[in-house]
Structure formats: C-alpha cells, structure tokens
Coordinates of N, CA and C and ligand atoms in Angstrom, one line a residue:
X37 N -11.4 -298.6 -8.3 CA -12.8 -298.6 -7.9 C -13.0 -297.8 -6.7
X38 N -13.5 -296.5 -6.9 CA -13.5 -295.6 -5.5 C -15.1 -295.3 -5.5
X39 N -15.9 -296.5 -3.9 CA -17.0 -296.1 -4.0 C -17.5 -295.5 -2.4
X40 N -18.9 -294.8 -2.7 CA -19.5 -294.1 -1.2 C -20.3 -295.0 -0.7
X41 N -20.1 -295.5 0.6 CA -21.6 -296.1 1.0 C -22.3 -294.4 2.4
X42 N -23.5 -294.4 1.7 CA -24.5 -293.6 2.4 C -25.3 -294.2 3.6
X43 N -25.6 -293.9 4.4 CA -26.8 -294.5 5.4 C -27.0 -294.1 7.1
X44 N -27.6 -294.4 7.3 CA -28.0 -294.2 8.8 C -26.8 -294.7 9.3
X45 N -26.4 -293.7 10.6 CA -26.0 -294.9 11.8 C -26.1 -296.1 12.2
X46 N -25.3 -297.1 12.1 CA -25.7 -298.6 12.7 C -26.6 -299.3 11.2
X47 N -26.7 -298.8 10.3 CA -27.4 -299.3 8.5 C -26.3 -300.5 8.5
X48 N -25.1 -300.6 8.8 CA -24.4 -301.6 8.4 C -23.9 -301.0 7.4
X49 N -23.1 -300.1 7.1 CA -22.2 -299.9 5.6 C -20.7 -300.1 6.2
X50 N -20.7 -300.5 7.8 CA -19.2 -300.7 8.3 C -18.5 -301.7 8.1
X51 N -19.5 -302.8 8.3 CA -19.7 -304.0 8.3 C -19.3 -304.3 6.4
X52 N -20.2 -303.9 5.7 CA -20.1 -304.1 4.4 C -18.8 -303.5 3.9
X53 N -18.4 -302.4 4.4 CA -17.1 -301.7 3.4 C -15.8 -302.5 3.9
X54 N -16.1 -303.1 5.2 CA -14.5 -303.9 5.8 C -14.7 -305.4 4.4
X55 N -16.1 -305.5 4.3 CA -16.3 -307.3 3.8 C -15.7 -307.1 2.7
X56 N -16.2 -305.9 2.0 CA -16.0 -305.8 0.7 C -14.9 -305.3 -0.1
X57 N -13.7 -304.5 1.0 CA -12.7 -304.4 0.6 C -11.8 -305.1 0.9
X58 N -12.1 -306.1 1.6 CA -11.3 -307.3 1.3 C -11.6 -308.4 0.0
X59 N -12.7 -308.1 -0.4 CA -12.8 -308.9 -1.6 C -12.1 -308.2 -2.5
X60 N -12.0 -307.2 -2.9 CA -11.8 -306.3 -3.4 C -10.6 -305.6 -3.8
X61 N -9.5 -306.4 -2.4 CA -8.0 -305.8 -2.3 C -8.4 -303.9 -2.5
X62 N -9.4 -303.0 -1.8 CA -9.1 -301.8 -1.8 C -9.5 -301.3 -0.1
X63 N -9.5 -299.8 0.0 CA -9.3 -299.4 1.5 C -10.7 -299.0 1.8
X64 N -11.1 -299.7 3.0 CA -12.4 -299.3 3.9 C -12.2 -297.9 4.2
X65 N -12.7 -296.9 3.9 CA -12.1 -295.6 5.1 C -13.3 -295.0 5.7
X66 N -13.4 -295.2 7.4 CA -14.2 -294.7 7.9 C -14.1 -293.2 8.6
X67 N -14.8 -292.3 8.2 CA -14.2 -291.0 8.7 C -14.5 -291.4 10.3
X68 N -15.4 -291.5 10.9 CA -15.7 -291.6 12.2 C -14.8 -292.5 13.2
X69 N -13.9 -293.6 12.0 CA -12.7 -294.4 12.9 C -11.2 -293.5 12.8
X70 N -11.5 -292.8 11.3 CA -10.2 -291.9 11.5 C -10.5 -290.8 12.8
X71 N -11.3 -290.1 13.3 CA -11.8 -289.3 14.1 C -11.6 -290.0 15.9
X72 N -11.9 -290.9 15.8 CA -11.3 -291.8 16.8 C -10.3 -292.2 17.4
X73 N -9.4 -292.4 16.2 CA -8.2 -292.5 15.8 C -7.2 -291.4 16.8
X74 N -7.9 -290.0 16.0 CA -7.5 -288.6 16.8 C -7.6 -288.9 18.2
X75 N -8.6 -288.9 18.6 CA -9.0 -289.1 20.3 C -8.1 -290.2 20.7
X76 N -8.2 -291.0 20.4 CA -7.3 -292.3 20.8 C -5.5 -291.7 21.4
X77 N -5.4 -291.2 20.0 CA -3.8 -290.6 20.0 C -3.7 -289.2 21.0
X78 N -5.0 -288.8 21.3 CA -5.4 -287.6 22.1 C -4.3 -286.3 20.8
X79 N -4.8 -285.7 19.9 CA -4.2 -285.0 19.0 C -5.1 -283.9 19.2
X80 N -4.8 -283.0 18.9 CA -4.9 -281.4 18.8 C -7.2 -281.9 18.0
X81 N -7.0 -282.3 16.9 CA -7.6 -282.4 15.9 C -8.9 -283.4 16.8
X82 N -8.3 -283.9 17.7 CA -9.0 -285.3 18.3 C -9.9 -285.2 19.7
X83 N -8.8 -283.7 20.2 CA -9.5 -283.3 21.6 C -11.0 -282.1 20.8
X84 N -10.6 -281.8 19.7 CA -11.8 -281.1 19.1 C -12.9 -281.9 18.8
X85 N -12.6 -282.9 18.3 CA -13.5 -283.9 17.8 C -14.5 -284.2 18.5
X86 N -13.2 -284.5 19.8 CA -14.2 -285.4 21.0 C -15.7 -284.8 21.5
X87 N -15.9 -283.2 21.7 CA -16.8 -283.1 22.4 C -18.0 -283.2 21.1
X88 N -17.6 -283.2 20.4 CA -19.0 -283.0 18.8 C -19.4 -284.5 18.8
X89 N -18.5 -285.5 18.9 CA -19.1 -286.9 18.6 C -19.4 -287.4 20.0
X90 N -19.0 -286.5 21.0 CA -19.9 -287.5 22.1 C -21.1 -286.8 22.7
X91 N -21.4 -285.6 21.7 CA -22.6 -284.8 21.5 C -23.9 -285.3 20.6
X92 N -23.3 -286.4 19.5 CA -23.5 -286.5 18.5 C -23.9 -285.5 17.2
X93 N -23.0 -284.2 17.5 CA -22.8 -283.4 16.4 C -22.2 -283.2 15.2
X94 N -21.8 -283.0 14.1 CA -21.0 -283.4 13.2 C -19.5 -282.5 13.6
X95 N -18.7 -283.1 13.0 CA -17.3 -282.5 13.4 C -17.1 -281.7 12.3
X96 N -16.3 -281.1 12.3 CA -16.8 -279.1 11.5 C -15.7 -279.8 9.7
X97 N -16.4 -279.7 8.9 CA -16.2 -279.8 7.3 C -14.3 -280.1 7.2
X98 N -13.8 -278.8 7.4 CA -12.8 -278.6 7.4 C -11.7 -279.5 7.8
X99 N -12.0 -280.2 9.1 CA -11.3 -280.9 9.7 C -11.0 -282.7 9.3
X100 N -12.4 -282.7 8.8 CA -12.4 -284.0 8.3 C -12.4 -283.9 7.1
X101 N -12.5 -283.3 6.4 CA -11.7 -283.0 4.8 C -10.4 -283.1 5.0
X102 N -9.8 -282.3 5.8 CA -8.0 -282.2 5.8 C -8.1 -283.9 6.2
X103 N -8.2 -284.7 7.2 CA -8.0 -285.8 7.6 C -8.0 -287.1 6.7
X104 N -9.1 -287.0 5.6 CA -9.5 -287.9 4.6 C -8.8 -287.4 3.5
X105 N -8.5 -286.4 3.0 CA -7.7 -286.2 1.8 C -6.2 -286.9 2.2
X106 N -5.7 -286.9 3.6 CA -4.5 -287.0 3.2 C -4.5 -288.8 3.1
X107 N -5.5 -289.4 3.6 CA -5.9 -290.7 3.2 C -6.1 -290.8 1.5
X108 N -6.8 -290.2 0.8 CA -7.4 -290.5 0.0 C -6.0 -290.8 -0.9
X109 N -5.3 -289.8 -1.0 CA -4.1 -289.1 -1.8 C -2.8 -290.5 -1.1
X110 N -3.1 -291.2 -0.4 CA -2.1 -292.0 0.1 C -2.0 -293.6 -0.9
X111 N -0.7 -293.8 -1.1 CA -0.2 -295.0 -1.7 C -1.7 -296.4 -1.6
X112 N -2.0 -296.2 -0.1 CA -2.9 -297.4 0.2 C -4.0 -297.5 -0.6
X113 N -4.2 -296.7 -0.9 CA -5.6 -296.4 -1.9 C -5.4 -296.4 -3.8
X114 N -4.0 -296.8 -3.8 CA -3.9 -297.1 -5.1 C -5.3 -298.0 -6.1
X115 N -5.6 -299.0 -5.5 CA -6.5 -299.5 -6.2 C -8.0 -299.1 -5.8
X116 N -8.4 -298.3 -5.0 CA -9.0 -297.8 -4.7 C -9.6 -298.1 -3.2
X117 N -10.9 -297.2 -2.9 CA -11.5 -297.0 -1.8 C -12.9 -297.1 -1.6
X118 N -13.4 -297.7 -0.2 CA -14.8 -297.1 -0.1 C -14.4 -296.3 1.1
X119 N -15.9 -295.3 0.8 CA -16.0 -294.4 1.8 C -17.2 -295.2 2.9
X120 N -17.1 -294.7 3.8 CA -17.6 -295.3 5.4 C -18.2 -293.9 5.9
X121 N -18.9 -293.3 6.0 CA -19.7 -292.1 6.5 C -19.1 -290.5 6.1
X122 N -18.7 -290.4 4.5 CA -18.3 -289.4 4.4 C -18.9 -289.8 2.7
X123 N -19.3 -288.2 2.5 CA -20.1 -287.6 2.8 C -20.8 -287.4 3.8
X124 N -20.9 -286.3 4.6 CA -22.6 -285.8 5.7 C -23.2 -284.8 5.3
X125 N -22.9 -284.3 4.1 CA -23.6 -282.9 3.8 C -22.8 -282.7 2.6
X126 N -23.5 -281.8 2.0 CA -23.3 -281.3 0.1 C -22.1 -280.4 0.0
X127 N -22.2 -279.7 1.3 CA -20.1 -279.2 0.6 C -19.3 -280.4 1.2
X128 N -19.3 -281.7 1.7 CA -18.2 -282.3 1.9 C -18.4 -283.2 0.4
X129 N -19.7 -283.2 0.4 CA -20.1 -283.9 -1.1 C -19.1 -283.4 -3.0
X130 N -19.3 -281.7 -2.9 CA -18.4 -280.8 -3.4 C -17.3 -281.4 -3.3
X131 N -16.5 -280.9 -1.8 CA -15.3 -281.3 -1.7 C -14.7 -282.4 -2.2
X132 N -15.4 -283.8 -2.1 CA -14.7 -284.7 -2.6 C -14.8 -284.8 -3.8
X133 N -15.8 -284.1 -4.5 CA -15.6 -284.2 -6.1 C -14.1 -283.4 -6.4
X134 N -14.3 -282.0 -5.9 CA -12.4 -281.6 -6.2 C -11.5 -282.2 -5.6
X135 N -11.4 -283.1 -4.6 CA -10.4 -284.1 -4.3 C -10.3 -284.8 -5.6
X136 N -11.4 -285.3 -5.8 CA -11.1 -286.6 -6.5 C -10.4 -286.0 -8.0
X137 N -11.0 -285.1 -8.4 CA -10.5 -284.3 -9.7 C -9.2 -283.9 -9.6
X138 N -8.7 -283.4 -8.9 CA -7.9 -282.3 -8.2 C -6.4 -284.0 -8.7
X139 N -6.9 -285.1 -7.9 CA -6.0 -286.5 -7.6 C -6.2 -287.9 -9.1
X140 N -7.1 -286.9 -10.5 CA -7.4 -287.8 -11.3 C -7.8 -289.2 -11.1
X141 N -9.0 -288.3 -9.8 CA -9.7 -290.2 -10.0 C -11.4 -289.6 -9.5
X142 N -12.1 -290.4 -9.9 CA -13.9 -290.4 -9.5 C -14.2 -291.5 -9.0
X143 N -16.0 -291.0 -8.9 CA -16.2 -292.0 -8.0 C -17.1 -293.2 -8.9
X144 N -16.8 -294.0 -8.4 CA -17.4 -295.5 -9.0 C -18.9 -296.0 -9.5
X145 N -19.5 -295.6 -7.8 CA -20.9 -295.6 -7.5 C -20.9 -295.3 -5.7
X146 N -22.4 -295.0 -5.9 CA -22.5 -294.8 -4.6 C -23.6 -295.3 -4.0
X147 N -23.5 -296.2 -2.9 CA -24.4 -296.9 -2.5 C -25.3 -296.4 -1.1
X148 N -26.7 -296.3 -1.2 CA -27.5 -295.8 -0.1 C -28.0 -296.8 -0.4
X149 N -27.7 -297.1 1.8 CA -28.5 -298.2 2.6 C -29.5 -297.8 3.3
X150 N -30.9 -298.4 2.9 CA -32.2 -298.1 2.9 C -32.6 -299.1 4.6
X151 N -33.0 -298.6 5.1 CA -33.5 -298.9 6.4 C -34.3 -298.6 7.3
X152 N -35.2 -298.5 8.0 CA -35.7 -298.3 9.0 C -35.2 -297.6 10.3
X153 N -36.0 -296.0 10.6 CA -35.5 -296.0 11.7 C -35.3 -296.5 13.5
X154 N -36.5 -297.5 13.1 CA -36.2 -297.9 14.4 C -35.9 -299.4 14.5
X155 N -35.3 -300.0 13.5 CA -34.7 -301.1 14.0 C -33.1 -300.4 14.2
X156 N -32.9 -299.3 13.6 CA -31.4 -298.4 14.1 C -31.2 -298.4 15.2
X157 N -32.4 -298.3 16.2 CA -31.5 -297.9 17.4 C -31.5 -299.0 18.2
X158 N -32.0 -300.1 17.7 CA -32.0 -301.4 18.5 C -30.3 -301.6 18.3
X159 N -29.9 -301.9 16.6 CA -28.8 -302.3 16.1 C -27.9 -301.5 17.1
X160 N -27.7 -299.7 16.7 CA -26.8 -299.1 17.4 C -26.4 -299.6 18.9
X161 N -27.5 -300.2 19.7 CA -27.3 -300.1 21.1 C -27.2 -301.0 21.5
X162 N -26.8 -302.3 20.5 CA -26.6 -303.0 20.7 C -25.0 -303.7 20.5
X163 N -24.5 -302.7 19.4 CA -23.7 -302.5 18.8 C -22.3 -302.2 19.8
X164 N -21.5 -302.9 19.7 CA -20.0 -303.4 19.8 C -18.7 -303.9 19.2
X165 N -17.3 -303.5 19.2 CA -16.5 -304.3 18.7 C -15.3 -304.6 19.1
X166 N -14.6 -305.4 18.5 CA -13.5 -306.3 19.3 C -12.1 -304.8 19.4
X167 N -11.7 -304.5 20.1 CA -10.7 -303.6 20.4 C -9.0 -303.5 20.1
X168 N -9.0 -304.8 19.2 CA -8.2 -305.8 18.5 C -7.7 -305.2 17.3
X169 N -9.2 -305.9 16.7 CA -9.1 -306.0 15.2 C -10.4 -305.0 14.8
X170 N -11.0 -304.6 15.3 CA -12.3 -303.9 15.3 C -13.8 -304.8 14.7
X171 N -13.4 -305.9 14.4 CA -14.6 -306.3 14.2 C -15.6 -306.0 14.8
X172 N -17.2 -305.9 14.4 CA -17.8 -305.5 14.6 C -19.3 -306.3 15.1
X173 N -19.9 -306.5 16.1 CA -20.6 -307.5 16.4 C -21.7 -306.3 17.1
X174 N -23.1 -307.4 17.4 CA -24.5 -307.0 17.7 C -24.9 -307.8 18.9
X175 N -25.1 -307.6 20.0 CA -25.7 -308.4 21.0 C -26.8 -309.3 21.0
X176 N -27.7 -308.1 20.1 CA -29.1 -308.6 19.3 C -29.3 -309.6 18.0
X177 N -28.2 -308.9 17.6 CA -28.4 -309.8 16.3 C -27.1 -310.8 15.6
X178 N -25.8 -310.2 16.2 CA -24.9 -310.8 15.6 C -23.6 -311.1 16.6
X179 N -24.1 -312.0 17.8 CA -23.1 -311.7 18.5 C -21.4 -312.5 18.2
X180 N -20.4 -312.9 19.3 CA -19.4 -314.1 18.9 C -19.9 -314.8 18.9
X181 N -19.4 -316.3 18.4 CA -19.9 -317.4 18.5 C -19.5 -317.9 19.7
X182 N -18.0 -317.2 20.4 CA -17.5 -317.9 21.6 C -18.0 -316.2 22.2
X183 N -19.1 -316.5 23.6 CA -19.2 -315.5 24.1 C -17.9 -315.2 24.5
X184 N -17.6 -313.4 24.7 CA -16.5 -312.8 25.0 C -15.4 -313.2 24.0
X185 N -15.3 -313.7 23.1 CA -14.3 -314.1 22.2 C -14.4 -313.8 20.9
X186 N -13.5 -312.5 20.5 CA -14.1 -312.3 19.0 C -13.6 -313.3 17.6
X187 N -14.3 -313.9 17.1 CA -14.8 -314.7 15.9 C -13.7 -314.8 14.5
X188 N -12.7 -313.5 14.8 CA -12.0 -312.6 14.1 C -10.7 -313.0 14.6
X189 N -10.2 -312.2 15.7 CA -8.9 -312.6 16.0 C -8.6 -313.0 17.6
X190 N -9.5 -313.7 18.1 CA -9.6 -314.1 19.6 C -9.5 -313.1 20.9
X191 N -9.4 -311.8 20.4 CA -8.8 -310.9 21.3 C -10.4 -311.5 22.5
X192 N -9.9 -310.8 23.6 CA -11.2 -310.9 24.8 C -11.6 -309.3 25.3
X193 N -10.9 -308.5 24.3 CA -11.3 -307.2 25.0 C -12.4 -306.8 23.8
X194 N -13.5 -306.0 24.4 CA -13.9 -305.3 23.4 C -14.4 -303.8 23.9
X195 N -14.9 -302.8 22.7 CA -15.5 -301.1 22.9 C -16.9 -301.2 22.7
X196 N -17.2 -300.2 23.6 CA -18.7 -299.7 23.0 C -18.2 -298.3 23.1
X197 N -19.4 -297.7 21.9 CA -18.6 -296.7 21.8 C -19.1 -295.8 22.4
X198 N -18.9 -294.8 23.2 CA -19.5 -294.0 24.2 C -20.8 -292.8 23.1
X199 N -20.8 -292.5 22.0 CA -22.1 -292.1 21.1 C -23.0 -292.6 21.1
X200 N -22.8 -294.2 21.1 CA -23.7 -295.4 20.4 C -25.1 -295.1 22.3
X201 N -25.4 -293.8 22.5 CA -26.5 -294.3 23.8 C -27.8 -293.7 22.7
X202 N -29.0 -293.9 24.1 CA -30.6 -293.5 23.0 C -30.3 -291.8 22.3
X203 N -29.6 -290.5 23.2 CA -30.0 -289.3 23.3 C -29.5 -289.0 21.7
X204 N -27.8 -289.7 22.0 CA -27.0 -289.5 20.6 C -27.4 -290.0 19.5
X205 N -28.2 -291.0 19.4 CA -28.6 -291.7 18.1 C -29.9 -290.8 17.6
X206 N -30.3 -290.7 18.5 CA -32.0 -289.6 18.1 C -31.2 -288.3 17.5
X207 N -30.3 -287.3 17.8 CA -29.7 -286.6 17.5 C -29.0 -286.7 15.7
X208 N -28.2 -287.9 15.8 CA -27.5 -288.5 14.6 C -28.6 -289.0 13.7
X209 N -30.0 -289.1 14.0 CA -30.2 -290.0 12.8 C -31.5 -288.4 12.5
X210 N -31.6 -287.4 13.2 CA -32.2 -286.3 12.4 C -31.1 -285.7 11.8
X211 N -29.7 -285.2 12.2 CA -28.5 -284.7 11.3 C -29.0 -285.5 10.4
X212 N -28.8 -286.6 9.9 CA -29.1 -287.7 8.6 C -29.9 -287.4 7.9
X213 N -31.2 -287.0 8.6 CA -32.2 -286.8 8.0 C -32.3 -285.5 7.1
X214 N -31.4 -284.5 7.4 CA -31.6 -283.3 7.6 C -31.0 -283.0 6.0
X215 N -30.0 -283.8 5.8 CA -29.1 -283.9 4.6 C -28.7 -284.8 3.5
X216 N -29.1 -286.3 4.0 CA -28.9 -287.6 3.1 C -29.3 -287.0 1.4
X217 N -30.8 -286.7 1.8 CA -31.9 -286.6 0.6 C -31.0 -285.9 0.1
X218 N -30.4 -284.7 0.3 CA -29.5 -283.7 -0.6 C -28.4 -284.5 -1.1
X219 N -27.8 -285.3 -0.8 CA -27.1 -285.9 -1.2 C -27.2 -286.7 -2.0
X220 N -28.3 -287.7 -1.7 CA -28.7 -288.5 -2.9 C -28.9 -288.1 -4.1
X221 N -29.6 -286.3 -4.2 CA -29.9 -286.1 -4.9 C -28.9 -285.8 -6.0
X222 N -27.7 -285.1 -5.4 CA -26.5 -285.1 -5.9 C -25.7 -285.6 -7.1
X223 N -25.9 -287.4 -6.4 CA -25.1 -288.3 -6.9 C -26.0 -288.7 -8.0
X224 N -27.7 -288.5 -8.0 CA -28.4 -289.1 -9.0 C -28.3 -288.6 -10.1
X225 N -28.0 -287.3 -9.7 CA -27.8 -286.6 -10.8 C -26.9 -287.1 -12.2
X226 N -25.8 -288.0 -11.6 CA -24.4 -288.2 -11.8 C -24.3 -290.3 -12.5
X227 N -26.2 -290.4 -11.8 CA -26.6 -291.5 -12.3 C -25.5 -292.6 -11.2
X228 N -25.0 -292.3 -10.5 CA -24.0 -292.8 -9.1 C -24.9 -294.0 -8.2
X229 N -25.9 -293.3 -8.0 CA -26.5 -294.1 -6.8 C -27.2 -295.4 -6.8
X230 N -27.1 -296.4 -6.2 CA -27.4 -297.9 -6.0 C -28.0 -297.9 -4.9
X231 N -29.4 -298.2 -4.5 CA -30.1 -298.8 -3.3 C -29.7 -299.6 -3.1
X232 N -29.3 -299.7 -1.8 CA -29.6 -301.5 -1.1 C -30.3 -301.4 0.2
X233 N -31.1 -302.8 0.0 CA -32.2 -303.1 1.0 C -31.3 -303.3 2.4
X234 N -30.9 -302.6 3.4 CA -29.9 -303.1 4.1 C -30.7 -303.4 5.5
X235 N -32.1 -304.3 5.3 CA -32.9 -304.7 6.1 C -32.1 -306.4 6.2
X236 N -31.9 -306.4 4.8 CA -31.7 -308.2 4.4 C -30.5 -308.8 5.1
X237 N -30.0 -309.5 5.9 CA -29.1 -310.3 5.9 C -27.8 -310.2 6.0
X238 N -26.8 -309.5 6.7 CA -25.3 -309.5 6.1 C -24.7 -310.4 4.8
X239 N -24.9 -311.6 4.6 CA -24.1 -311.9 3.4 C -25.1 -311.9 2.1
X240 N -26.5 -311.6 2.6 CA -27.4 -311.2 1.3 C -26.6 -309.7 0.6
X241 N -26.5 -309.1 1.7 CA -26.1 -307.1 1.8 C -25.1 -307.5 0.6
X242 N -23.6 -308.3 1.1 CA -23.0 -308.8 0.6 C -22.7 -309.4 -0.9
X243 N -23.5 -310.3 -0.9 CA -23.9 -310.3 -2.5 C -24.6 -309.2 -3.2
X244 N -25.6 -309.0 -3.1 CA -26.2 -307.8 -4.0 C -25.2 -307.0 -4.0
X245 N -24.3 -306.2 -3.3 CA -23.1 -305.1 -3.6 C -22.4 -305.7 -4.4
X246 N -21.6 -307.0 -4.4 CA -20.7 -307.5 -5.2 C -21.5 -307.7 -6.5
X247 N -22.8 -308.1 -6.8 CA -23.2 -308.4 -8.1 C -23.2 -307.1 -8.8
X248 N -23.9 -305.8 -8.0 CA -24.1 -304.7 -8.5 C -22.4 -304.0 -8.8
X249 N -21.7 -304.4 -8.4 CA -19.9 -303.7 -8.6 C -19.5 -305.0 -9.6
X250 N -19.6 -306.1 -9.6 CA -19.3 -307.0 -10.8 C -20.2 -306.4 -12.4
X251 N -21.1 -306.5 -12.3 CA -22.0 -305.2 -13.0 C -21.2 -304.9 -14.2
X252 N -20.9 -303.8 -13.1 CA -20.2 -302.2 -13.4 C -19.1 -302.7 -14.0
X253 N -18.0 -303.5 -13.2 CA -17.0 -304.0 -13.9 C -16.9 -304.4 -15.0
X254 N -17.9 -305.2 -15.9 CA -18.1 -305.9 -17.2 C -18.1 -305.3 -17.8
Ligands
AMP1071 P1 -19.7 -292.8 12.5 O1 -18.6 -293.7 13.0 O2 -19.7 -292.6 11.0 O3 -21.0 -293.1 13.0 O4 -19.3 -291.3 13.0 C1 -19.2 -291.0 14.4 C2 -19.2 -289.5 14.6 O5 -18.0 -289.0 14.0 C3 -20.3 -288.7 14.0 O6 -21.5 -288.7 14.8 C4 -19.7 -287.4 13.8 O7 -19.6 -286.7 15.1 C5 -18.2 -287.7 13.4 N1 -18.1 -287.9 11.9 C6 -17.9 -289.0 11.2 N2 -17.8 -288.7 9.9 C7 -18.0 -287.4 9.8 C8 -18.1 -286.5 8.7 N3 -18.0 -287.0 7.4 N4 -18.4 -285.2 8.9 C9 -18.5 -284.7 10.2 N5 -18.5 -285.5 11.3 C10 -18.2 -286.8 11.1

C-alpha cells in the first residue's frame, strides 16, 4: 500500500502518516525530515538545503528526488509507504510515477488535507516536537500531558523548527498555493484522490483515513 498525503504546512498529514503507518506496519517518509536529516548530519546535500528551508523555498527537484528514491527503493518499504510532503509540484509528481514504474509498484491513493489557511499559522507556530522520538505536539492545541515531558518516550528535550516563524509560513503556504491544484488535478485524473476534512479532530482524521484505506483493501 504506497500512499500520498497532500496539504498545507502544519494540515497535520505528519501527525497522520506516523499514526497510520504504524497501524499499518508501512514507512512514514517525510521529505522535509529526510532534508533535515542532511542538515543535522551537516552533508554536502544538507548545507544546500539549509538556506532554501530556512527561506522557506522549495529545495531544487533533483535533490530530493535522488534522496527519496533511494528510500523508496529500500528493503523498509517492502510493504509499503506514505508519502509526507512529496510531491510539491507536477515534475516531482512525474517523477514519482517513473520511480514507482521504473521499481513495479503504484500508488494506492492520495489523500488531500483540506483546511483553512489561517488556523495554519496558529497550528504551525505553535508547533513543536520531542527531539527523541519526534513526536509531534501543539502548544495551542495539543500539548504533553506532563508539561515538558513528551507523552511518547519521556525525553525532556524538545525542537522548534527554525521555518515554523510568521514570514516562512506566508511564503510556504503561497508555494502551496501556487501548485497543490495542479497536482490534485493530476491524481484525479488517475481517480487517486481522497479529501479529508483535516479541520476535525486527530483520531476523527484518523478514522476516516483508515475506513477510507480499509475501503480500498476489500
Ligand atoms: P516540510 O517538513 O514538509 O514542511 O518541509 C520543510 C521544508 O523542506 C520545505 O519548506 C522545503 O524547503 C523542503 N522540502 C520538503 N519537501 C520538499 C519537496 N518535496 N520538494 C522541495 N522541497 C521540499
């Protein structure tokens, strides 16, 4: 089961693709944590990265195509994958159709999370996670239950991510703007695409993706 979640920054499809591929037994892959990842390791690939995402500009096609293929094509993803912010545009869109062709496998469905843009930038800036395990919590909305203590694996340290301020998000959520629709258009084509209300709830989000992928499964 190899599926796309689409959406705004801070839409919650991060949140959903960790929940759901543990239901799931398949691999979350976020291009923006593998990109991180780079910077983290400070890598050739990562010192490039860095100034685009703390621009909030998109990191150039090429780079995060090489990065995600060599994920996609890996042992871990045997039973399959969701994607976490990849696609951003119609040739990464392309591209992973010849990945997926290229490695005899397609995509499942693809889910776009429908939201509002301005409860986005409340979520985004409020938005943090445990530096641990990366769980992912809201100040606003979803914080620990033990302040400073993540919920997950007790760690006491946590990230914010240095993108997540007002200038970057206004920037990220017109990129979004600028190319989602082409994309959706894409997958409808393909009869792919699944709305979800991702106004509602975390374990409403939750259910409705699992009923809609149980669905599919029957
Ligand atoms: P995200 O964690 O998905 O919000 O991504 C954070 C940042 O990483 C984005 O603002 C981009 O700079 C970069 N990024 C993540 N995924 C992609 C992608 N598929 N294509 C280009 N840049 C990306």
């Amino acid at each position: 089961m190899n599926l796309v979640f689409l959406g705004l920054p801070g839409s919650g499809k991060g949140t959903q693709a960790n929940l759901l591929a543990k239901e799931y037994d398949i691999v979350s892959i976020s291009t923006g944590d593998l990109l991180r990842n780079e910077i983290k390791n400070q890598t050739k690939i990562g010192l490039e990265a860095k100034k685009k995402i703390d621009n909030g500009d998109l990191v150039d096609d090429v780079v995060v195509i090489e990065i995600l293929k060599n994920k996609i094509i890996s042992q871990s993803c045997k039973n399959g994958f969701i994607l976490d912010g990849f696609p951003r545009n119609i040739n990464q869109a392309i591209k992973l159709d010849e990945m997926l062709k290229e490695n005899n496998k397609k995509l499942t469905k693809v889910y776009n999370f429908v939201i509002d843009e301005d409860i986005i930038v409340k979520r985004i800036l409020g938005r943090f996670s445990c530096n641990k395990c990366g769980a992912i919590y809201n100040k606003y909305y979803k914080n620990t239950t033990i302040d400073g203590v993540c919920d997950n694996c007790g760690s006491k340290e946590f990230d914010k991510r240095l993108d997540d301020n007002e200038i970057t998000i206004k920037k990220r959520i017109e990129i979004f703007n600028q190319s989602n629709f082409k994309i959706v258009e894409f997958y409808s084509k393909n009869n792919l695409i699944v709305s979800v209300d991702a106004l509602k709830l975390v374990p409403l989000i939750f259910e409705d993706i699992k009923s809609s992928i149980n669905n599919n499964l029957n």
